[in-house]
Coordinates of N, CA and C in Angstrom, one line a residue:
M1 N 18.6 8.0 -37.7 CA 17.7 7.8 -36.6 C 16.4 7.1 -37.0
K2 N 16.0 6.1 -36.2 CA 14.8 5.3 -36.5 C 13.5 6.2 -36.5
T3 N 12.6 5.9 -37.5 CA 11.3 6.5 -37.5 C 10.4 5.5 -36.8
W4 N 9.7 5.9 -35.7 CA 8.8 5.1 -35.0 C 7.4 5.3 -35.5
T5 N 6.6 4.2 -35.5 CA 5.2 4.3 -35.8 C 4.4 4.2 -34.5
V6 N 3.2 4.5 -34.6 CA 2.3 4.4 -33.4 C 2.3 3.1 -32.8
I7 N 2.1 2.0 -33.6 CA 2.1 0.7 -33.0 C 3.4 0.2 -32.4
E8 N 4.5 0.6 -33.1 CA 5.9 0.3 -32.5 C 6.1 1.0 -31.2
L9 N 5.6 2.2 -31.1 CA 5.8 2.9 -29.8 C 4.9 2.3 -28.7
I10 N 3.7 1.9 -29.1 CA 2.8 1.3 -28.1 C 3.4 0.0 -27.6
E11 N 3.9 -0.9 -28.6 CA 4.4 -2.2 -28.2 C 5.7 -2.0 -27.4
W12 N 6.6 -1.1 -27.8 CA 7.8 -1.0 -27.0 C 7.5 -0.4 -25.6
T13 N 6.7 0.6 -25.5 CA 6.4 1.2 -24.2 C 5.7 0.2 -23.3
T14 N 4.8 -0.7 -23.9 CA 4.1 -1.7 -23.1 C 5.1 -2.6 -22.5
K15 N 6.1 -3.1 -23.2 CA 7.1 -4.0 -22.7 C 8.0 -3.3 -21.6
F16 N 8.3 -2.0 -21.9 CA 9.1 -1.2 -20.9 C 8.3 -1.1 -19.6
F17 N 7.0 -0.7 -19.7 CA 6.2 -0.6 -18.5 C 6.1 -1.9 -17.8
E18 N 5.9 -3.0 -18.5 CA 5.8 -4.3 -17.9 C 7.0 -4.6 -17.1
S19 N 8.2 -4.3 -17.7 CA 9.4 -4.6 -17.0 C 9.7 -3.7 -15.8
S20 N 8.9 -2.6 -15.8 CA 9.0 -1.7 -14.7 C 8.0 -2.0 -13.6
G21 N 7.2 -3.0 -13.8 CA 6.2 -3.5 -12.9 C 4.8 -2.7 -12.9
I22 N 4.6 -2.0 -14.0 CA 3.3 -1.3 -14.1 C 2.3 -2.3 -14.6
L23 N 1.2 -2.4 -13.9 CA 0.2 -3.5 -14.2 C -0.6 -3.1 -15.4
S24 N -0.9 -1.9 -15.6 CA -1.8 -1.5 -16.7 C -0.9 -1.0 -17.9
A25 N 0.1 -1.7 -18.2 CA 1.2 -1.3 -19.1 C 0.6 -0.9 -20.5
R26 N -0.2 -1.7 -21.1 CA -0.7 -1.4 -22.5 C -1.6 -0.2 -22.5
L27 N -2.5 -0.2 -21.5 CA -3.5 0.9 -21.4 C -2.7 2.2 -21.2
D28 N -1.7 2.2 -20.3 CA -1.0 3.4 -20.0 C -0.2 3.9 -21.2
A29 N 0.4 3.0 -21.9 CA 1.1 3.4 -23.2 C 0.1 4.0 -24.1
E30 N -1.0 3.5 -24.3 CA -2.0 4.0 -25.2 C -2.5 5.4 -24.8
L31 N -2.8 5.5 -23.5 CA -3.3 6.8 -23.0 C -2.2 7.9 -23.1
L32 N -1.0 7.6 -22.8 CA 0.0 8.6 -22.9 C 0.3 9.0 -24.4
L33 N 0.3 8.1 -25.3 CA 0.5 8.4 -26.7 C -0.7 9.2 -27.2
S34 N -1.9 8.8 -26.8 CA -3.1 9.5 -27.2 C -3.0 11.0 -26.8
H35 N -2.6 11.1 -25.5 CA -2.5 12.5 -25.0 C -1.5 13.3 -25.8
V36 N -0.3 12.8 -26.1 CA 0.7 13.5 -26.8 C 0.3 13.9 -28.2
L37 N -0.4 12.9 -28.9 CA -0.8 13.1 -30.3 C -2.1 13.8 -30.4
K38 N -2.8 14.0 -29.2 CA -4.1 14.6 -29.2 C -5.1 13.9 -30.1
K39 N -5.1 12.5 -29.9 CA -6.0 11.6 -30.6 C -6.6 10.7 -29.6
D40 N -7.8 10.2 -29.9 CA -8.4 9.2 -29.0 C -7.7 7.8 -29.3
R41 N -8.0 6.8 -28.5 CA -7.3 5.5 -28.6 C -7.7 4.9 -29.9
L42 N -9.0 5.0 -30.3 CA -9.4 4.4 -31.6 C -8.7 5.0 -32.8
Q43 N -8.4 6.3 -32.8 CA -7.7 6.9 -33.8 C -6.2 6.4 -33.9
L44 N -5.7 6.1 -32.7 CA -4.3 5.5 -32.7 C -4.3 4.2 -33.5
Y45 N -5.4 3.3 -33.3 CA -5.4 2.0 -34.0 C -5.7 2.2 -35.4
L46 N -6.5 3.2 -35.8 CA -6.8 3.4 -37.2 C -5.6 3.9 -37.9
G47 N -4.7 4.6 -37.2 CA -3.5 5.1 -37.8 C -2.2 4.4 -37.2
F48 N -2.3 3.1 -37.0 CA -1.2 2.4 -36.3 C 0.1 2.5 -37.0
D49 N 0.1 2.7 -38.3 CA 1.3 2.8 -39.1 C 1.8 4.2 -39.3
M50 N 1.1 5.2 -38.6 CA 1.5 6.6 -38.8 C 2.8 6.8 -38.0
P51 N 3.8 7.5 -38.7 CA 5.0 7.8 -38.0 C 4.8 8.9 -37.0
V52 N 5.6 8.8 -35.9 CA 5.6 9.8 -34.9 C 7.0 10.5 -34.9
F53 N 6.9 11.8 -35.0 CA 8.2 12.6 -35.1 C 8.4 13.5 -33.9
H54 N 9.6 14.1 -33.9 CA 9.9 15.1 -32.9 C 9.0 16.3 -33.2
P55 N 8.4 17.1 -32.3 CA 8.6 17.0 -30.8 C 7.7 16.1 -30.1
N56 N 6.7 15.4 -30.8 CA 5.8 14.5 -30.2 C 6.6 13.3 -29.6
L57 N 7.6 12.8 -30.3 CA 8.4 11.7 -29.8 C 9.1 12.1 -28.5
S58 N 9.7 13.3 -28.5 CA 10.4 13.7 -27.3 C 9.4 13.9 -26.1
A59 N 8.2 14.4 -26.3 CA 7.2 14.6 -25.3 C 6.8 13.2 -24.7
F60 N 6.6 12.3 -25.6 CA 6.2 10.9 -25.2 C 7.3 10.3 -24.4
R61 N 8.5 10.4 -24.8 CA 9.7 9.9 -24.0 C 9.7 10.4 -22.6
T62 N 9.4 11.7 -22.5 CA 9.4 12.4 -21.1 C 8.3 11.8 -20.3
L63 N 7.1 11.6 -20.8 CA 6.0 11.0 -20.1 C 6.3 9.5 -19.7
I64 N 6.9 8.8 -20.6 CA 7.3 7.4 -20.3 C 8.2 7.3 -19.1
K65 N 9.2 8.2 -19.0 CA 10.1 8.2 -17.9 C 9.4 8.5 -16.6
K66 N 8.5 9.5 -16.7 CA 7.8 9.9 -15.4 C 6.8 8.8 -15.0
R67 N 6.2 8.1 -16.0 CA 5.3 7.0 -15.6 C 6.0 5.8 -15.0
S68 N 7.2 5.6 -15.6 CA 8.0 4.5 -15.0 C 8.5 4.7 -13.6
N69 N 8.5 6.0 -13.2 CA 8.8 6.4 -11.8 C 7.5 6.5 -11.0
R70 N 6.4 5.9 -11.5 CA 5.1 5.8 -10.8 C 4.3 7.1 -10.7
V71 N 4.6 8.1 -11.5 CA 3.7 9.3 -11.5 C 2.4 8.8 -12.2
P72 N 1.3 9.1 -11.5 CA 0.0 8.6 -12.0 C -0.3 9.2 -13.4
I73 N -1.0 8.4 -14.2 CA -1.4 8.8 -15.6 C -2.2 10.2 -15.5
S74 N -3.1 10.3 -14.6 CA -3.9 11.5 -14.5 C -3.1 12.7 -14.3
Y75 N -2.0 12.6 -13.5 CA -1.2 13.8 -13.3 C -0.4 14.1 -14.6
L76 N 0.0 13.1 -15.3 CA 0.7 13.3 -16.6 C -0.1 13.9 -17.7
T77 N -1.4 13.5 -17.7 CA -2.3 14.0 -18.7 C -3.2 15.2 -18.2
N78 N -3.1 15.5 -16.9 CA -3.8 16.5 -16.3 C -5.3 16.4 -16.5
S79 N -5.8 15.1 -16.5 CA -7.2 14.8 -16.7 C -7.6 13.6 -16.0
R80 N -8.9 13.6 -15.5 CA -9.4 12.4 -14.9 C -10.9 12.4 -15.1
E81 N -11.4 11.3 -15.7 CA -12.9 11.2 -15.8 C -13.5 10.7 -14.5
F82 N -14.7 11.4 -14.2 CA -15.4 11.1 -13.0 C -16.9 11.3 -13.3
M83 N -17.7 10.3 -13.2 CA -19.1 10.4 -13.5 C -19.4 10.9 -14.9
S84 N -18.6 10.4 -15.8 CA -18.6 10.8 -17.3 C -18.3 12.2 -17.5
L85 N -17.7 12.9 -16.6 CA -17.2 14.3 -16.8 C -15.7 14.3 -16.7
S86 N -15.1 15.2 -17.4 CA -13.6 15.3 -17.4 C -13.2 16.4 -16.4
F87 N -12.2 16.1 -15.5 CA -11.8 17.1 -14.6 C -10.3 17.3 -14.7
Y88 N -9.8 18.6 -14.6 CA -8.4 18.9 -14.6 C -7.8 18.5 -13.2
V89 N -6.7 17.7 -13.2 CA -6.0 17.4 -12.0 C -4.5 17.6 -12.2
D90 N -3.9 17.9 -11.1 CA -2.4 17.9 -11.0 C -2.0 17.6 -9.6
E91 N -0.8 17.8 -9.3 CA -0.2 17.3 -8.0 C -0.8 18.1 -6.8
R92 N -1.6 19.2 -7.1 CA -2.1 20.0 -6.0 C -3.4 19.4 -5.5
V93 N -4.0 18.4 -6.2 CA -5.3 17.8 -5.8 C -5.1 16.3 -5.8
L94 N -6.0 15.6 -5.0 CA -6.1 14.1 -5.1 C -6.8 13.7 -6.3
I95 N -6.4 12.6 -6.9 CA -7.1 12.1 -8.1 C -8.4 11.5 -7.7
P96 N -9.5 11.9 -8.3 CA -10.8 11.3 -8.0 C -10.8 9.8 -8.2
R97 N -11.3 9.1 -7.3 CA -11.3 7.6 -7.3 C -12.6 7.1 -7.7
P98 N -12.6 5.9 -8.4 CA -13.9 5.3 -8.8 C -14.8 5.0 -7.6
E99 N -14.2 4.7 -6.5 CA -15.1 4.4 -5.3 C -15.9 5.7 -4.9
T100 N -15.3 6.8 -5.2 CA -16.0 8.1 -4.8 C -17.3 8.3 -5.7
E101 N -17.3 7.7 -6.9 CA -18.4 7.8 -7.7 C -19.6 7.1 -7.0
I102 N -19.3 6.0 -6.3 CA -20.4 5.3 -5.5 C -21.0 6.3 -4.5
L103 N -20.2 7.1 -3.8 CA -20.7 8.1 -2.9 C -21.7 9.0 -3.6
V104 N -21.3 9.6 -4.8 CA -22.1 10.5 -5.5 C -23.4 9.8 -6.0
E105 N -23.3 8.6 -6.5 CA -24.5 7.9 -7.0 C -25.4 7.6 -5.8
T106 N -24.9 7.3 -4.6 CA -25.7 7.1 -3.5 C -26.5 8.3 -3.0
V107 N -25.8 9.4 -3.0 CA -26.4 10.7 -2.6 C -27.5 11.0 -3.7
L108 N -27.2 10.9 -4.9 CA -28.2 11.1 -6.0 C -29.4 10.2 -5.9
G109 N -29.2 9.0 -5.5 CA -30.3 8.0 -5.3 C -31.1 8.2 -4.1
L110 N -30.5 8.7 -3.0 CA -31.2 8.9 -1.7 C -31.9 10.3 -1.6
Q111 N -31.3 11.3 -2.2 CA -31.9 12.7 -2.0 C -32.6 13.1 -3.3
K112 N -33.9 13.1 -3.2 CA -34.7 13.4 -4.4 C -35.2 14.8 -4.5
T113 N -35.2 15.6 -3.4 CA -35.7 16.9 -3.4 C -34.5 17.9 -3.3
P114 N -34.8 19.1 -3.7 CA -33.7 20.1 -3.7 C -33.1 20.3 -2.2
C115 N -31.8 20.5 -2.2 CA -31.2 20.5 -0.8 C -30.0 21.5 -0.9
H116 N -29.3 21.7 0.2 CA -28.1 22.5 0.3 C -27.0 21.5 0.7
I117 N -25.9 21.6 -0.1 CA -24.7 20.8 0.2 C -23.5 21.6 0.3
L118 N -22.6 21.4 1.3 CA -21.3 22.0 1.5 C -20.3 20.9 1.4
E119 N -19.4 21.1 0.4 CA -18.2 20.2 0.3 C -17.0 20.9 0.8
I120 N -16.4 20.4 1.9 CA -15.2 21.0 2.4 C -14.0 20.1 1.9
G121 N -13.0 20.8 1.3 CA -11.8 20.0 0.8 C -12.2 19.5 -0.6
T122 N -12.7 20.3 -1.4 CA -13.2 19.9 -2.7 C -12.1 19.4 -3.7
G123 N -10.9 19.9 -3.6 CA -9.8 19.5 -4.5 C -10.2 19.8 -6.0
S124 N -10.4 18.8 -6.8 CA -10.7 19.0 -8.2 C -12.1 19.4 -8.4
G125 N -12.9 19.3 -7.4 CA -14.3 19.7 -7.5 C -15.2 18.6 -8.1
A126 N -14.7 17.4 -8.2 CA -15.4 16.3 -8.9 C -16.7 16.0 -8.2
I127 N -16.7 15.9 -6.9 CA -18.0 15.5 -6.2 C -19.0 16.7 -6.4
A128 N -18.6 17.9 -6.1 CA -19.6 19.0 -6.1 C -20.1 19.2 -7.5
V129 N -19.2 19.2 -8.5 CA -19.6 19.4 -9.9 C -20.5 18.3 -10.4
S130 N -20.2 17.1 -10.1 CA -21.0 15.9 -10.5 C -22.4 16.0 -9.9
L131 N -22.5 16.4 -8.6 CA -23.8 16.5 -8.0 C -24.6 17.7 -8.7
A132 N -23.9 18.8 -8.9 CA -24.6 20.0 -9.6 C -25.0 19.7 -11.0
V133 N -24.3 18.9 -11.7 CA -24.7 18.6 -13.1 C -25.9 17.7 -13.1
N134 N -25.9 16.8 -12.2 CA -27.0 15.8 -12.1 C -28.3 16.3 -11.4
Q135 N -28.1 17.3 -10.5 CA -29.2 17.9 -9.8 C -29.0 19.5 -9.8
P136 N -29.4 20.1 -10.9 CA -29.2 21.6 -11.0 C -30.0 22.4 -10.1
T137 N -31.0 21.9 -9.4 CA -31.8 22.7 -8.5 C -31.2 22.6 -7.1
W138 N -30.2 21.8 -6.8 CA -29.5 21.8 -5.5 C -28.6 23.0 -5.4
K139 N -28.4 23.5 -4.2 CA -27.5 24.5 -3.9 C -26.2 23.9 -3.3
I140 N -25.2 24.0 -4.1 CA -23.9 23.3 -3.7 C -22.8 24.4 -3.6
I141 N -22.1 24.3 -2.4 CA -21.0 25.2 -2.2 C -19.8 24.2 -2.0
A142 N -18.7 24.5 -2.7 CA -17.5 23.7 -2.5 C -16.3 24.6 -2.2
T143 N -15.5 24.2 -1.2 CA -14.4 25.0 -0.8 C -13.2 24.1 -0.5
D144 N -12.0 24.8 -0.5 CA -10.8 24.1 -0.1 C -9.8 25.0 0.5
I145 N -9.1 24.6 1.5 CA -8.1 25.4 2.2 C -7.0 25.8 1.2
S146 N -6.7 25.0 0.2 CA -5.7 25.2 -0.8 C -6.2 26.1 -1.9
K147 N -5.7 27.3 -2.0 CA -6.1 28.2 -3.1 C -5.6 27.6 -4.4
A148 N -4.5 27.0 -4.4 CA -3.9 26.3 -5.6 C -4.9 25.2 -6.1
A149 N -5.6 24.6 -5.2 CA -6.4 23.5 -5.7 C -7.7 24.0 -6.4
V150 N -8.1 25.1 -6.0 CA -9.4 25.6 -6.7 C -9.1 26.6 -7.8
D151 N -7.9 27.0 -8.0 CA -7.6 27.9 -9.1 C -7.8 27.3 -10.5

């Protein structure tokens, strides 16, 4: 059986994702391998000749299959960055979008004094938590109809 290195896996996966029509093929390959190996992307490149063995190889293959079926990266890694904070996400919540950061930045820019905010349908909590981190004197309540979303 072939021993795969980090760079070989990234290159092969990039080609596979490209052939599957995934636009961010290289980035997705790097993010998934980083997740499996528990290393950041820079560490991958510093150790590009490092061999990858089972069970990491098996876990990576599973994620490749799911991504090729259009499962979002954030659901595969259970993580999404929003306003420089990391949030847990899975299929029970919507993935925070970059456009929503504009909403948070606008609120932070317009509202300078302490206030009360109620977020209904909080999902991952990205909006409420980001506001609270940036304005700790604000009173923020976040709620969701889905108990699974807030667990």
